[in-house]
Amino acid sequence: MVTLIHTLADHGDDVNCCSFSSSLLATCSLDKTLRLYSLNGFNELPYSPLKYHTYAVHCCCFSPSGHILASCSTDGTTVLWNTQTGLILAVLNQPSGSPVRVCRFSPDSTYLVSGAADGTVVSWNMQTHKLFRCGSVKDGSLVACAFSPNGSIFVTGSSCGDLTVWDDKMRCLYSEKAHDLGITCCDFSSQPISGFELKYKCTLSGHSAPVLSCAFSYDGQMLVSGSVDKSVIVYESNTGSILHTLTQHTRYVTTCAFAPNILLLATGSMDKTVNIWQFELKSHCQVRPGNEPKQFIEDWSEEEVSLWLCAQGLKDLVSIFKMNNIDGKELLSLTKESLTDDLKIESLGLRSKVLRKIEELKVKAESLSSGIPDEFLCPITRELMQDPVIASDGYSYEKEAIENWISKKKRTSPMTNLVLPSLILTPNRTLKMAIDRWLETHQK
């Protein structure tokens, strides 16, 4: 079940894009502005709207930590904003001066990619805010971009219909005509990618006019699309079946985005509104905020093992593992023999997949000694965060560290030394996902 819970109608022109962080929603428009809303009640922030661009704002996106918001515009710039203050951190000028149509952060926040109407694509170093690499496509405007979950590749889509795959050094790996009438949007599922292969899977039908936007839910279980037919369709990713059709917008649906840690959906339209939708959780295999598996596998409960199995596409084994009381310690000790003799898993392929996934877990659990991005370190302990939370000062901390700080230092912020307006700590799922992705790519 999906319910419309809020409608935002603050923009004075078409809504072009919307994006979630773990605590905020950003929207941008032809009216040259961006607007920021708190997910707690969807109240607009005091410093919103954000104004700098001199022409239409086409795209906006948050860094994985949620501390930075990027926006790009017809004026040829990509602007970086501090989401705690609304102040500009940097203005990145597209080398060609061409209108910038799309921008995306890499999953580890190392780079920002911007694509322009002249077909150029630029990778910006997010530590220096300087140009890192530049490339281009043969024909058409670049209007779509998406990073793979581990950040090793990204894809761009052009108005001529070409889908191009790039590696993290901006080398073109592959390009093919994907849509005859041009690409308007593209997205990756959150499911991990090993190796590289671009292969047609299926075509989803349901819309009666061109599709303008698409997005996967944070768990990869749903895919949503918005269309010129004014409707939003929610599909089940694995089967392609239609789960919901939403028809509240009165003009073209230009953008759609899922929240990174809860089943909230935002859809924006040329009717100048953004609709917020809430999904009802039904499956026990869906990860709910607050019950994701702990960082230390040996501490996992049986339920956390079940969640992990579901995330790996092994939900058919949940009942077998529960029946045998497999917790984190037992999971790490499983062998080919115990899977065969004790758990009675007869399929050789299934046993091999389980063992491979367990080995990946063991490697991931190994501690990393250097090269950790600064935003992944707790400001208090200076250690890699395992359970990041956002305090009311807008900064992220390791949960245990900030709880200890508050108990000893009363209500002061470790970063600003000012009194915290609230003691509420909000799980930063986006940052946790970014840390997990970074661990996956740096574990060897």
Coordinates of N, CA, C and O in Angstrom, one line a residue, residues 357-425:
K357 N 29.6 -15.8 -0.3 CA 29.1 -14.7 0.4 C 29.7 -14.6 1.8 O 30.0 -13.5 2.3
I358 N 29.9 -15.7 2.5 CA 30.5 -15.7 3.8 C 31.9 -15.3 3.7 O 32.4 -14.5 4.6
E359 N 32.7 -15.7 2.7 CA 34.1 -15.3 2.5 C 34.2 -13.8 2.3 O 35.0 -13.1 2.8
E360 N 33.2 -13.2 1.6 CA 33.2 -11.8 1.3 C 32.9 -11.1 2.7 O 33.5 -10.0 2.9
L361 N 32.1 -11.6 3.5 CA 31.8 -11.1 4.8 C 33.1 -11.0 5.6 O 33.4 -10.1 6.3
K362 N 33.8 -12.1 5.6 CA 35.1 -12.2 6.5 C 36.1 -11.2 6.0 O 36.7 -10.6 6.8
V363 N 36.2 -11.0 4.7 CA 37.2 -10.1 4.2 C 36.8 -8.6 4.6 O 37.6 -7.8 5.0
K364 N 35.5 -8.4 4.5 CA 34.9 -7.1 4.8 C 35.2 -6.8 6.3 O 35.3 -5.6 6.7
A365 N 35.1 -7.8 7.1 CA 35.3 -7.6 8.5 C 36.7 -7.2 9.0 O 36.9 -6.8 10.1
E366 N 37.7 -7.5 8.1 CA 39.0 -7.1 8.4 C 39.2 -5.6 8.5 O 38.7 -4.9 7.7
S367 N 39.9 -5.2 9.5 CA 40.1 -3.8 9.8 C 41.0 -3.2 8.7 O 41.9 -3.8 8.2
L368 N 40.7 -1.9 8.4 CA 41.5 -1.1 7.5 C 42.3 -0.1 8.2 O 41.8 0.6 9.1
S369 N 43.6 0.1 7.8 CA 44.5 0.9 8.6 C 44.7 2.3 8.0 O 45.1 3.2 8.8
S370 N 44.4 2.5 6.8 CA 44.8 3.8 6.2 C 43.9 4.2 5.0 O 43.1 3.3 4.5
G371 N 43.9 5.4 4.6 CA 43.2 5.9 3.4 C 41.7 6.1 3.6 O 41.0 6.2 2.7
I372 N 41.3 6.2 4.9 CA 39.8 6.3 5.1 C 39.4 7.8 4.9 O 40.1 8.7 5.4
P373 N 38.4 8.0 4.0 CA 37.9 9.4 3.8 C 37.6 10.1 5.1 O 37.0 9.4 6.0
D374 N 37.9 11.3 5.3 CA 37.8 12.0 6.6 C 36.3 12.1 7.0 O 36.0 12.0 8.2
E375 N 35.4 12.2 6.1 CA 34.0 12.2 6.5 C 33.4 10.9 7.0 O 32.3 10.9 7.5
F376 N 34.2 9.8 6.8 CA 33.8 8.5 7.4 C 34.3 8.4 8.8 O 34.0 7.4 9.5
L377 N 35.1 9.3 9.3 CA 35.7 9.2 10.6 C 34.8 10.0 11.6 O 34.4 11.1 11.3
C378 N 34.6 9.4 12.8 CA 33.9 10.1 13.8 C 34.7 11.3 14.3 O 35.9 11.2 14.6
P379 N 34.2 12.5 14.4 CA 34.9 13.7 14.8 C 35.4 13.6 16.2 O 36.4 14.2 16.6
I380 N 34.8 12.7 17.0 CA 35.2 12.6 18.4 C 36.3 11.5 18.6 O 37.3 11.8 19.2
T381 N 36.1 10.4 18.0 CA 37.1 9.3 18.2 C 38.1 9.2 17.1 O 39.2 8.6 17.3
R382 N 37.8 9.9 15.9 CA 38.7 9.8 14.7 C 38.8 8.4 14.2 O 39.9 8.0 13.7
E383 N 37.8 7.5 14.5 CA 37.8 6.2 14.0 C 36.7 6.0 13.0 O 35.7 6.8 13.0
L384 N 36.8 5.0 12.1 CA 35.8 4.7 11.2 C 34.5 4.4 11.9 O 34.4 3.6 12.8
M385 N 33.4 5.1 11.4 CA 32.1 5.0 12.1 C 31.4 3.7 11.7 O 31.5 3.3 10.5
Q386 N 30.9 3.0 12.6 CA 30.1 1.8 12.4 C 28.6 2.0 12.5 O 27.8 1.3 11.9
D387 N 28.2 3.0 13.3 CA 26.8 3.3 13.5 C 26.6 4.8 13.5 O 26.4 5.4 14.6
P388 N 26.8 5.5 12.3 CA 26.8 6.9 12.3 C 25.4 7.5 12.6 O 24.4 6.9 12.1
V389 N 25.3 8.5 13.3 CA 24.1 9.2 13.6 C 24.3 10.7 13.4 O 25.4 11.2 13.5
I390 N 23.2 11.4 13.1 CA 23.3 12.9 12.9 C 22.7 13.5 14.2 O 21.6 13.2 14.6
A391 N 23.5 14.4 14.8 CA 23.1 15.2 15.9 C 22.4 16.5 15.5 O 22.4 16.8 14.3
S392 N 21.8 17.2 16.4 CA 21.0 18.4 16.0 C 21.9 19.5 15.6 O 21.4 20.5 15.1
D393 N 23.3 19.4 15.7 CA 24.2 20.4 15.1 C 24.4 20.2 13.7 O 25.2 20.9 13.0
G394 N 23.9 19.1 13.1 CA 24.0 18.8 11.7 C 25.2 17.9 11.3 O 25.4 17.5 10.2
Y395 N 26.0 17.6 12.3 CA 27.2 16.7 12.1 C 26.9 15.3 12.4 O 26.1 15.0 13.2
S396 N 27.7 14.4 11.8 CA 27.5 13.0 12.0 C 28.6 12.5 13.0 O 29.8 12.9 12.9
Y397 N 28.2 11.6 13.9 CA 29.1 11.0 14.9 C 28.9 9.5 15.0 O 27.8 9.0 14.7
E398 N 29.8 8.8 15.6 CA 29.6 7.4 16.0 C 28.6 7.5 17.2 O 28.8 8.3 18.1
K399 N 27.5 6.7 17.1 CA 26.5 6.8 18.1 C 26.9 6.7 19.5 O 26.6 7.5 20.4
E400 N 27.7 5.7 19.8 CA 28.2 5.5 21.2 C 29.1 6.7 21.7 O 28.9 7.1 22.8
A401 N 29.9 7.2 20.7 CA 30.8 8.3 21.1 C 30.0 9.6 21.4 O 30.3 10.3 22.4
I402 N 29.0 9.9 20.6 CA 28.2 11.1 20.9 C 27.3 11.0 22.1 O 27.1 11.9 22.9
E403 N 26.8 9.8 22.3 CA 26.0 9.5 23.5 C 26.9 9.7 24.8 O 26.4 10.3 25.8
N404 N 28.1 9.2 24.7 CA 29.0 9.4 25.9 C 29.4 10.9 26.1 O 29.5 11.4 27.2
W405 N 29.6 11.6 24.9 CA 29.9 13.0 25.0 C 28.7 13.8 25.7 O 29.0 14.6 26.5
I406 N 27.5 13.5 25.2 CA 26.4 14.2 25.8 C 26.2 13.9 27.3 O 25.9 14.8 28.0
S407 N 26.5 12.7 27.7 CA 26.3 12.4 29.1 C 27.4 13.0 30.0 O 27.1 13.4 31.1
K408 N 28.5 13.3 29.4 CA 29.6 13.9 30.2 C 29.7 15.4 30.0 O 30.0 16.2 30.9
K409 N 29.4 15.9 28.8 CA 29.5 17.3 28.4 C 28.2 18.1 28.4 O 28.1 19.2 27.9
K410 N 27.1 17.4 28.8 CA 25.8 18.0 28.8 C 25.4 18.2 27.3 O 25.4 17.2 26.6
R411 N 25.0 19.4 26.9 CA 24.4 19.6 25.6 C 25.2 20.3 24.6 O 24.7 20.9 23.7
T412 N 26.5 20.3 24.8 CA 27.3 21.1 23.8 C 27.7 20.3 22.6 O 27.8 19.0 22.7
S413 N 27.9 20.9 21.5 CA 28.3 20.3 20.3 C 29.8 20.1 20.2 O 30.5 21.0 20.5
P414 N 30.3 18.9 19.9 CA 31.7 18.6 19.8 C 32.4 19.5 18.7 O 33.6 19.7 18.8
M415 N 31.6 19.9 17.7 CA 32.2 20.6 16.6 C 32.1 22.1 16.8 O 33.0 22.9 16.3
T416 N 31.0 22.6 17.3 CA 30.8 24.1 17.4 C 30.9 24.6 18.8 O 31.1 25.8 19.0
N417 N 30.9 23.7 19.8 CA 30.9 24.1 21.2 C 29.6 24.9 21.7 O 29.6 25.4 22.8
L418 N 28.6 24.9 20.8 CA 27.4 25.6 21.1 C 26.4 24.6 21.7 O 26.6 23.4 21.6
V419 N 25.4 25.1 22.4 CA 24.4 24.2 23.0 C 23.6 23.5 21.9 O 23.2 24.1 20.9
L420 N 23.5 22.2 22.0 CA 22.7 21.5 21.1 C 21.2 21.8 21.3 O 20.7 21.7 22.4
P421 N 20.5 22.2 20.2 CA 19.1 22.5 20.4 C 18.2 21.3 20.7 O 17.1 21.5 21.2
S422 N 18.7 20.1 20.5 CA 18.0 18.9 20.8 C 19.0 17.7 21.0 O 20.1 17.8 20.5
L423 N 18.5 16.8 21.8 CA 19.4 15.6 22.0 C 19.0 14.4 21.2 O 19.5 13.3 21.3
I424 N 18.1 14.6 20.2 CA 17.7 13.6 19.3 C 18.9 13.2 18.4 O 19.5 14.1 17.8
L425 N 19.1 11.9 18.2 CA 20.1 11.4 17.3 C 19.4 10.6 16.2 O 18.7 9.7 16.5

